[in-house]
Amino acid sequence: MSTSKPFHHGDLRKELVSVAREVIETDGIDALSLRGVARQAGVSTAAPYRHFDSKEKLLAEVARQGFEDLHDALDRGGQSPDPFQSLLDQSMAYLGFAMANPRLYRLMFASHIDKTKHPDLMEAGERTFAVLQARFDPATDPHAAARAIGCWGLVHGLASLAIDNQLDAHVQTDGGPHMRAILEPLVRALMAH
Amino acid sequence: MSTSKPFHHGDLRKELVSVAREVIETDGIDALSLRGVARQAGVSTAAPYRHFDSKEKLLAEVARQGFEDLHDALDRGGQSPDPFQSLLDQSMAYLGFAMANPRLYRLMFASHIDKTKHPDLMEAGERTFAVLQARFDPATDPHAAARAIGCWGLVHGLASLAIDNQLDAHVQTDGGPHMRAILEPLVRALMAH
DNA sequence: TTTTGAAGTTGACATTGCTAACATTTGCCT
DNA sequence: AGGCAAATGTTAGCAATGTCAACTTCAAAA
């Protein structure tokens, strides 16, 4: 009675998300099956359905948490008093997060998940973008919106390419300084009025 | 005996790729099954395996053709005599291709396909990037490499965001002019020495 | 004409997402 | 305390999928 597992898990929902995230980051999304997650969590095949309507819902929750973590990383990144330096740091923080959690980052923008079906996820994504958006003030800059999108596109693109190992070996391995050199002139252009 | 299908298909390989591409662009990658493709091509379940070792190989071939098409689109896009205008046009051509073939474009950068396992695909991708790279001359610009990566990251990022409907409705629907406005200052920065 | 190899077929296996029907536990209501 | 409903698990099973092995058909070289 003592060593045998209790019927109820305790907090299966949280455990499922945690296991899923781990599997994704370890073996990739294609290697993730709901049954496998259940197995690793020590519950039966159908148990996850008490907490998530579908596999997609579970993935959406993992992605949502990813956006929250990215959001935090951005907040921590943009604290320099110099606006240019701050935006550059923030951009580097964005890339740092993506390269530290490549498969999670990919999931956050993956086609598996139709964001319109997962309002939580969509909102988390928008809130994250808002951090970048806040660096451009529409009151003083008529092109604030365009610049913000350009900035997001730039970091998202570089992150995606880096994750896919599509970049030169130099940039890939020693991401930091090289990436900074790539970003600098573009971020400067974004801050110019 | 005349109307019954012949045992041999003729050029099943080409047909499979064609059907697959159509399914992808119509219903998305997740809706594509090898069995379904075989069905639509009018052959049996196992027939595709005479031409592709796995589903992934078929997808890789579709993606490879996608890169060739993108390559062509870029070539056609960059013909203005003014270097700045030319690069801007080319960037717009890149975005145009991505938004005209959203799911194909996504496949080309999807995690489903491990590019190291498909040299053809990798090479096609590199050749495409080379078109952009050629706009920056290492002889006259010591930062040519960094600028090229920045340029690619920028257009790839904007393309991805647009495809995922992650952008404002305005930018989304009336892509052209808005995107141009976003790109302009950044492309200008890329051309500045 | 024979024969050989490419191209296609059928049938099967393990795995997967998901559902239905049933079992156990928890905690609330009296 | 006692009992009951809701929440949380379990087992069994379905249909679909990727892939493989064994067999058949056809075309073209010998």
PDB file of C-alpha atoms in Angstrom, chain A:
ATOM      1  CA  MET A   1       0.000   0.000   0.000  1.00  0.00           C
ATOM      2  CA  SER A   2       2.799   2.396   0.678  1.00  0.00           C
ATOM      3  CA  THR A   3       4.988   1.944  -2.388  1.00  0.00           C
ATOM      4  CA  SER A   4       2.172   1.368  -4.879  1.00  0.00           C
ATOM      5  CA  LYS A   5       1.209   4.485  -6.775  1.00  0.00           C
ATOM      6  CA  PRO A   6      -1.862   6.288  -5.565  1.00  0.00           C
ATOM      7  CA  PHE A   7      -4.835   6.357  -7.838  1.00  0.00           C
ATOM      8  CA  HIS A   8      -4.731  10.096  -8.119  1.00  0.00           C
ATOM      9  CA  HIS A   9      -1.625  11.733  -9.355  1.00  0.00           C
ATOM     10  CA  GLY A  10      -1.685  14.999  -7.475  1.00  0.00           C
ATOM     11  CA  ASP A  11      -1.206  17.521 -10.232  1.00  0.00           C
ATOM     12  CA  LEU A  12      -1.209  15.597 -13.453  1.00  0.00           C
ATOM     13  CA  ARG A  13      -1.911  18.611 -15.584  1.00  0.00           C
ATOM     14  CA  LYS A  14       1.261  20.342 -14.552  1.00  0.00           C
ATOM     15  CA  GLU A  15       3.226  17.130 -14.839  1.00  0.00           C
ATOM     16  CA  LEU A  16       1.994  16.528 -18.397  1.00  0.00           C
ATOM     17  CA  VAL A  17       3.080  19.983 -19.488  1.00  0.00           C
ATOM     18  CA  SER A  18       6.427  19.516 -17.833  1.00  0.00           C
ATOM     19  CA  VAL A  19       7.048  16.119 -19.396  1.00  0.00           C
ATOM     20  CA  ALA A  20       5.906  17.365 -22.793  1.00  0.00           C
ATOM     21  CA  ARG A  21       8.227  20.318 -22.655  1.00  0.00           C
ATOM     22  CA  GLU A  22      11.103  18.073 -21.712  1.00  0.00           C
ATOM     23  CA  VAL A  23      10.395  15.604 -24.508  1.00  0.00           C
ATOM     24  CA  ILE A  24      10.111  18.412 -27.026  1.00  0.00           C
ATOM     25  CA  GLU A  25      13.391  19.970 -26.047  1.00  0.00           C
ATOM     26  CA  THR A  26      15.123  16.600 -25.917  1.00  0.00           C
ATOM     27  CA  ASP A  27      13.816  14.668 -28.895  1.00  0.00           C
ATOM     28  CA  GLY A  28      11.806  17.166 -30.883  1.00  0.00           C
ATOM     29  CA  ILE A  29       8.136  17.577 -31.558  1.00  0.00           C
ATOM     30  CA  ASP A  30       7.821  14.724 -33.984  1.00  0.00           C
ATOM     31  CA  ALA A  31       9.016  12.362 -31.277  1.00  0.00           C
ATOM     32  CA  LEU A  32       6.281  13.464 -28.927  1.00  0.00           C
ATOM     33  CA  SER A  33       3.201  11.303 -28.566  1.00  0.00           C
ATOM     34  CA  LEU A  34       0.453  11.812 -26.080  1.00  0.00           C
ATOM     35  CA  ARG A  35       0.712   8.176 -25.128  1.00  0.00           C
ATOM     36  CA  GLY A  36       4.413   8.542 -24.507  1.00  0.00           C
ATOM     37  CA  VAL A  37       3.864  11.537 -22.292  1.00  0.00           C
ATOM     38  CA  ALA A  38       1.257   9.614 -20.337  1.00  0.00           C
ATOM     39  CA  ARG A  39       3.658   6.708 -19.993  1.00  0.00           C
ATOM     40  CA  GLN A  40       6.420   8.946 -18.670  1.00  0.00           C
ATOM     41  CA  ALA A  41       4.004  10.550 -16.260  1.00  0.00           C
ATOM     42  CA  GLY A  42       3.081   7.103 -15.012  1.00  0.00           C
ATOM     43  CA  VAL A  43      -0.573   7.251 -15.958  1.00  0.00           C
ATOM     44  CA  SER A  44      -2.748   5.457 -18.443  1.00  0.00           C
ATOM     45  CA  THR A  45      -3.282   6.267 -22.097  1.00  0.00           C
ATOM     46  CA  ALA A  46      -6.507   8.121 -21.659  1.00  0.00           C
ATOM     47  CA  ALA A  47      -5.671  10.025 -18.497  1.00  0.00           C
ATOM     48  CA  PRO A  48      -4.372  13.155 -20.264  1.00  0.00           C
ATOM     49  CA  TYR A  49      -7.780  13.688 -21.822  1.00  0.00           C
ATOM     50  CA  ARG A  50      -9.124  14.652 -18.411  1.00  0.00           C
ATOM     51  CA  HIS A  51      -6.907  17.710 -18.621  1.00  0.00           C
ATOM     52  CA  PHE A  52      -6.527  18.472 -22.318  1.00  0.00           C
ATOM     53  CA  ASP A  53      -9.134  18.037 -25.017  1.00  0.00           C
ATOM     54  CA  SER A  54      -6.496  17.019 -27.518  1.00  0.00           C
ATOM     55  CA  LYS A  55      -2.807  16.725 -28.130  1.00  0.00           C
ATOM     56  CA  GLU A  56      -2.929  20.130 -29.764  1.00  0.00           C
ATOM     57  CA  LYS A  57      -4.265  21.713 -26.579  1.00  0.00           C
ATOM     58  CA  LEU A  58      -1.353  20.320 -24.625  1.00  0.00           C
ATOM     59  CA  LEU A  59       1.108  21.627 -27.187  1.00  0.00           C
ATOM     60  CA  ALA A  60      -0.615  24.998 -27.088  1.00  0.00           C
ATOM     61  CA  GLU A  61      -0.134  25.164 -23.333  1.00  0.00           C
ATOM     62  CA  VAL A  62       3.554  24.324 -23.653  1.00  0.00           C
ATOM     63  CA  ALA A  63       3.892  27.036 -26.284  1.00  0.00           C
ATOM     64  CA  ARG A  64       2.060  29.509 -24.104  1.00  0.00           C
ATOM     65  CA  GLN A  65       4.494  28.945 -21.279  1.00  0.00           C
ATOM     66  CA  GLY A  66       7.263  29.413 -23.787  1.00  0.00           C
ATOM     67  CA  PHE A  67       5.953  32.858 -24.637  1.00  0.00           C
ATOM     68  CA  GLU A  68       5.836  33.746 -20.972  1.00  0.00           C
ATOM     69  CA  ASP A  69       9.433  32.719 -20.535  1.00  0.00           C
ATOM     70  CA  LEU A  70      10.440  34.703 -23.603  1.00  0.00           C
ATOM     71  CA  HIS A  71       8.540  37.651 -22.246  1.00  0.00           C
ATOM     72  CA  ASP A  72      10.514  37.463 -19.023  1.00  0.00           C
ATOM     73  CA  ALA A  73      13.788  37.151 -20.905  1.00  0.00           C
ATOM     74  CA  LEU A  74      12.961  40.296 -22.878  1.00  0.00           C
ATOM     75  CA  ASP A  75      12.102  42.201 -19.737  1.00  0.00           C
ATOM     76  CA  ARG A  76      15.389  41.245 -18.174  1.00  0.00           C
ATOM     77  CA  GLY A  77      17.241  42.120 -21.357  1.00  0.00           C
ATOM     78  CA  GLY A  78      16.152  45.712 -21.865  1.00  0.00           C
ATOM     79  CA  GLN A  79      17.344  47.581 -18.840  1.00  0.00           C
ATOM     80  CA  SER A  80      20.143  49.763 -20.144  1.00  0.00           C
ATOM     81  CA  PRO A  81      19.501  53.510 -19.862  1.00  0.00           C
ATOM     82  CA  ASP A  82      20.721  54.087 -23.411  1.00  0.00           C
ATOM     83  CA  PRO A  83      17.761  53.362 -25.726  1.00  0.00           C
ATOM     84  CA  PHE A  84      19.896  52.016 -28.533  1.00  0.00           C
ATOM     85  CA  GLN A  85      21.934  49.814 -26.236  1.00  0.00           C
ATOM     86  CA  SER A  86      18.762  48.646 -24.548  1.00  0.00           C
ATOM     87  CA  LEU A  87      17.064  47.587 -27.761  1.00  0.00           C
ATOM     88  CA  LEU A  88      20.212  45.864 -28.921  1.00  0.00           C
ATOM     89  CA  ASP A  89      20.478  44.000 -25.620  1.00  0.00           C
ATOM     90  CA  GLN A  90      16.857  43.059 -25.834  1.00  0.00           C
ATOM     91  CA  SER A  91      17.317  41.725 -29.330  1.00  0.00           C
ATOM     92  CA  MET A  92      20.239  39.663 -28.129  1.00  0.00           C
ATOM     93  CA  ALA A  93      18.106  38.374 -25.263  1.00  0.00           C
ATOM     94  CA  TYR A  94      15.494  37.305 -27.799  1.00  0.00           C
ATOM     95  CA  LEU A  95      18.080  35.398 -29.783  1.00  0.00           C
ATOM     96  CA  GLY A  96      19.529  33.963 -26.613  1.00  0.00           C
ATOM     97  CA  PHE A  97      16.201  32.540 -25.589  1.00  0.00           C
ATOM     98  CA  ALA A  98      15.564  31.049 -29.005  1.00  0.00           C
ATOM     99  CA  MET A  99      18.968  29.411 -29.187  1.00  0.00           C
ATOM    100  CA  ALA A 100      18.740  28.114 -25.643  1.00  0.00           C
ATOM    101  CA  ASN A 101      15.304  26.565 -26.294  1.00  0.00           C
ATOM    102  CA  PRO A 102      15.342  25.898 -30.015  1.00  0.00           C
ATOM    103  CA  ARG A 103      12.611  23.305 -30.282  1.00  0.00           C
ATOM    104  CA  LEU A 104      10.371  25.071 -27.849  1.00  0.00           C
ATOM    105  CA  TYR A 105      10.816  28.265 -29.823  1.00  0.00           C
ATOM    106  CA  ARG A 106       9.945  26.441 -33.006  1.00  0.00           C
ATOM    107  CA  LEU A 107       6.821  25.047 -31.420  1.00  0.00           C
ATOM    108  CA  MET A 108       5.745  28.549 -30.438  1.00  0.00           C
ATOM    109  CA  PHE A 109       5.571  29.450 -34.110  1.00  0.00           C
ATOM    110  CA  ALA A 110       4.698  26.049 -35.482  1.00  0.00           C
ATOM    111  CA  SER A 111       1.905  25.265 -37.835  1.00  0.00           C
ATOM    112  CA  HIS A 112       0.734  22.381 -35.676  1.00  0.00           C
ATOM    113  CA  ILE A 113      -1.067  24.894 -33.586  1.00  0.00           C
ATOM    114  CA  ASP A 114      -3.792  27.030 -35.051  1.00  0.00           C
ATOM    115  CA  LYS A 115      -3.501  30.068 -32.817  1.00  0.00           C
ATOM    116  CA  THR A 116      -7.043  31.208 -33.510  1.00  0.00           C
ATOM    117  CA  LYS A 117      -8.190  28.084 -31.706  1.00  0.00           C
ATOM    118  CA  HIS A 118      -6.127  28.864 -28.628  1.00  0.00           C
ATOM    119  CA  PRO A 119      -6.865  32.376 -27.376  1.00  0.00           C
ATOM    120  CA  ASP A 120      -4.552  31.974 -24.394  1.00  0.00           C
ATOM    121  CA  LEU A 121      -1.660  31.253 -26.664  1.00  0.00           C
ATOM    122  CA  MET A 122      -2.484  34.101 -29.013  1.00  0.00           C
ATOM    123  CA  GLU A 123      -2.724  36.520 -26.132  1.00  0.00           C
ATOM    124  CA  ALA A 124       0.588  35.383 -24.694  1.00  0.00           C
ATOM    125  CA  GLY A 125       2.192  35.931 -28.077  1.00  0.00           C
ATOM    126  CA  GLU A 126       0.729  39.390 -28.411  1.00  0.00           C
ATOM    127  CA  ARG A 127       1.847  40.346 -24.938  1.00  0.00           C
ATOM    128  CA  THR A 128       5.361  39.288 -25.794  1.00  0.00           C
ATOM    129  CA  PHE A 129       5.383  41.318 -28.990  1.00  0.00           C
ATOM    130  CA  ALA A 130       4.100  44.266 -27.001  1.00  0.00           C
ATOM    131  CA  VAL A 131       7.392  44.366 -25.098  1.00  0.00           C
ATOM    132  CA  LEU A 132       9.200  45.075 -28.335  1.00  0.00           C
ATOM    133  CA  GLN A 133       6.470  47.390 -29.535  1.00  0.00           C
ATOM    134  CA  ALA A 134       6.808  49.511 -26.412  1.00  0.00           C
ATOM    135  CA  ARG A 135      10.274  50.578 -27.505  1.00  0.00           C
ATOM    136  CA  PHE A 136       8.803  52.643 -30.314  1.00  0.00           C
ATOM    137  CA  ASP A 137       6.683  55.603 -29.364  1.00  0.00           C
ATOM    138  CA  PRO A 138       3.962  56.510 -31.883  1.00  0.00           C
ATOM    139  CA  ALA A 139       3.828  60.009 -30.373  1.00  0.00           C
ATOM    140  CA  THR A 140       7.332  60.932 -31.400  1.00  0.00           C
ATOM    141  CA  ASP A 141       7.724  58.597 -34.363  1.00  0.00           C
ATOM    142  CA  PRO A 142       5.083  58.317 -37.091  1.00  0.00           C
ATOM    143  CA  HIS A 143       6.619  55.052 -38.253  1.00  0.00           C
ATOM    144  CA  ALA A 144       6.635  53.431 -34.848  1.00  0.00           C
ATOM    145  CA  ALA A 145       4.362  50.574 -35.867  1.00  0.00           C
ATOM    146  CA  ALA A 146       6.367  49.742 -38.966  1.00  0.00           C
ATOM    147  CA  ARG A 147       9.621  49.843 -37.041  1.00  0.00           C
ATOM    148  CA  ALA A 148       8.297  47.541 -34.360  1.00  0.00           C
ATOM    149  CA  ILE A 149       7.244  44.978 -36.929  1.00  0.00           C
ATOM    150  CA  GLY A 150      10.578  45.303 -38.655  1.00  0.00           C
ATOM    151  CA  CYS A 151      12.362  44.708 -35.380  1.00  0.00           C
ATOM    152  CA  TRP A 152      10.307  41.661 -34.550  1.00  0.00           C
ATOM    153  CA  GLY A 153      10.725  40.289 -38.027  1.00  0.00           C
ATOM    154  CA  LEU A 154      14.455  40.767 -37.845  1.00  0.00           C
ATOM    155  CA  VAL A 155      15.010  38.975 -34.557  1.00  0.00           C
ATOM    156  CA  HIS A 156      12.476  36.275 -35.336  1.00  0.00           C
ATOM    157  CA  GLY A 157      14.095  35.627 -38.688  1.00  0.00           C
ATOM    158  CA  LEU A 158      17.606  35.477 -37.311  1.00  0.00           C
ATOM    159  CA  ALA A 159      16.417  33.220 -34.510  1.00  0.00           C
ATOM    160  CA  SER A 160      14.711  30.861 -36.950  1.00  0.00           C
ATOM    161  CA  LEU A 161      17.716  30.676 -39.233  1.00  0.00           C
ATOM    162  CA  ALA A 162      20.070  30.078 -36.335  1.00  0.00           C
ATOM    163  CA  ILE A 163      17.846  27.357 -34.911  1.00  0.00           C
ATOM    164  CA  ASP A 164      17.691  25.618 -38.251  1.00  0.00           C
ATOM    165  CA  ASN A 165      21.485  25.667 -38.405  1.00  0.00           C
ATOM    166  CA  GLN A 166      21.149  27.568 -41.609  1.00  0.00           C
ATOM    167  CA  LEU A 167      23.884  30.015 -40.739  1.00  0.00           C
ATOM    168  CA  ASP A 168      27.611  29.904 -41.127  1.00  0.00           C
ATOM    169  CA  ALA A 169      29.434  27.751 -38.662  1.00  0.00           C
ATOM    170  CA  HIS A 170      31.135  30.825 -37.184  1.00  0.00           C
ATOM    171  CA  VAL A 171      27.909  32.621 -36.455  1.00  0.00           C
ATOM    172  CA  GLN A 172      26.371  29.416 -35.262  1.00  0.00           C
ATOM    173  CA  THR A 173      28.918  28.338 -32.688  1.00  0.00           C
ATOM    174  CA  ASP A 174      29.994  31.696 -31.393  1.00  0.00           C
ATOM    175  CA  GLY A 175      26.560  33.248 -31.617  1.00  0.00           C
ATOM    176  CA  GLY A 176      27.086  36.195 -29.322  1.00  0.00           C
ATOM    177  CA  PRO A 177      29.546  38.622 -30.869  1.00  0.00           C
ATOM    178  CA  HIS A 178      28.727  37.711 -34.458  1.00  0.00           C
ATOM    179  CA  MET A 179      25.023  38.145 -33.948  1.00  0.00           C
ATOM    180  CA  ARG A 180      25.650  41.457 -32.265  1.00  0.00           C
ATOM    181  CA  ALA A 181      27.628  42.624 -35.268  1.00  0.00           C
ATOM    182  CA  ILE A 182      24.805  41.621 -37.573  1.00  0.00           C
ATOM    183  CA  LEU A 183      22.163  43.298 -35.482  1.00  0.00           C
ATOM    184  CA  GLU A 184      23.964  46.524 -34.694  1.00  0.00           C
ATOM    185  CA  PRO A 185      23.531  48.498 -37.926  1.00  0.00           C
ATOM    186  CA  LEU A 186      19.955  47.362 -38.302  1.00  0.00           C
ATOM    187  CA  VAL A 187      18.944  48.168 -34.766  1.00  0.00           C
ATOM    188  CA  ARG A 188      20.623  51.529 -35.209  1.00  0.00           C
ATOM    189  CA  ALA A 189      18.528  52.143 -38.288  1.00  0.00           C
ATOM    190  CA  LEU A 190      15.425  51.264 -36.326  1.00  0.00           C
ATOM    191  CA  MET A 191      16.246  53.878 -33.714  1.00  0.00           C
ATOM    192  CA  ALA A 192      17.052  56.652 -36.175  1.00  0.00           C
ATOM    193  CA  HIS A 193      14.488  59.393 -36.679  1.00  0.00           C
TER     194      HIS A 193
END
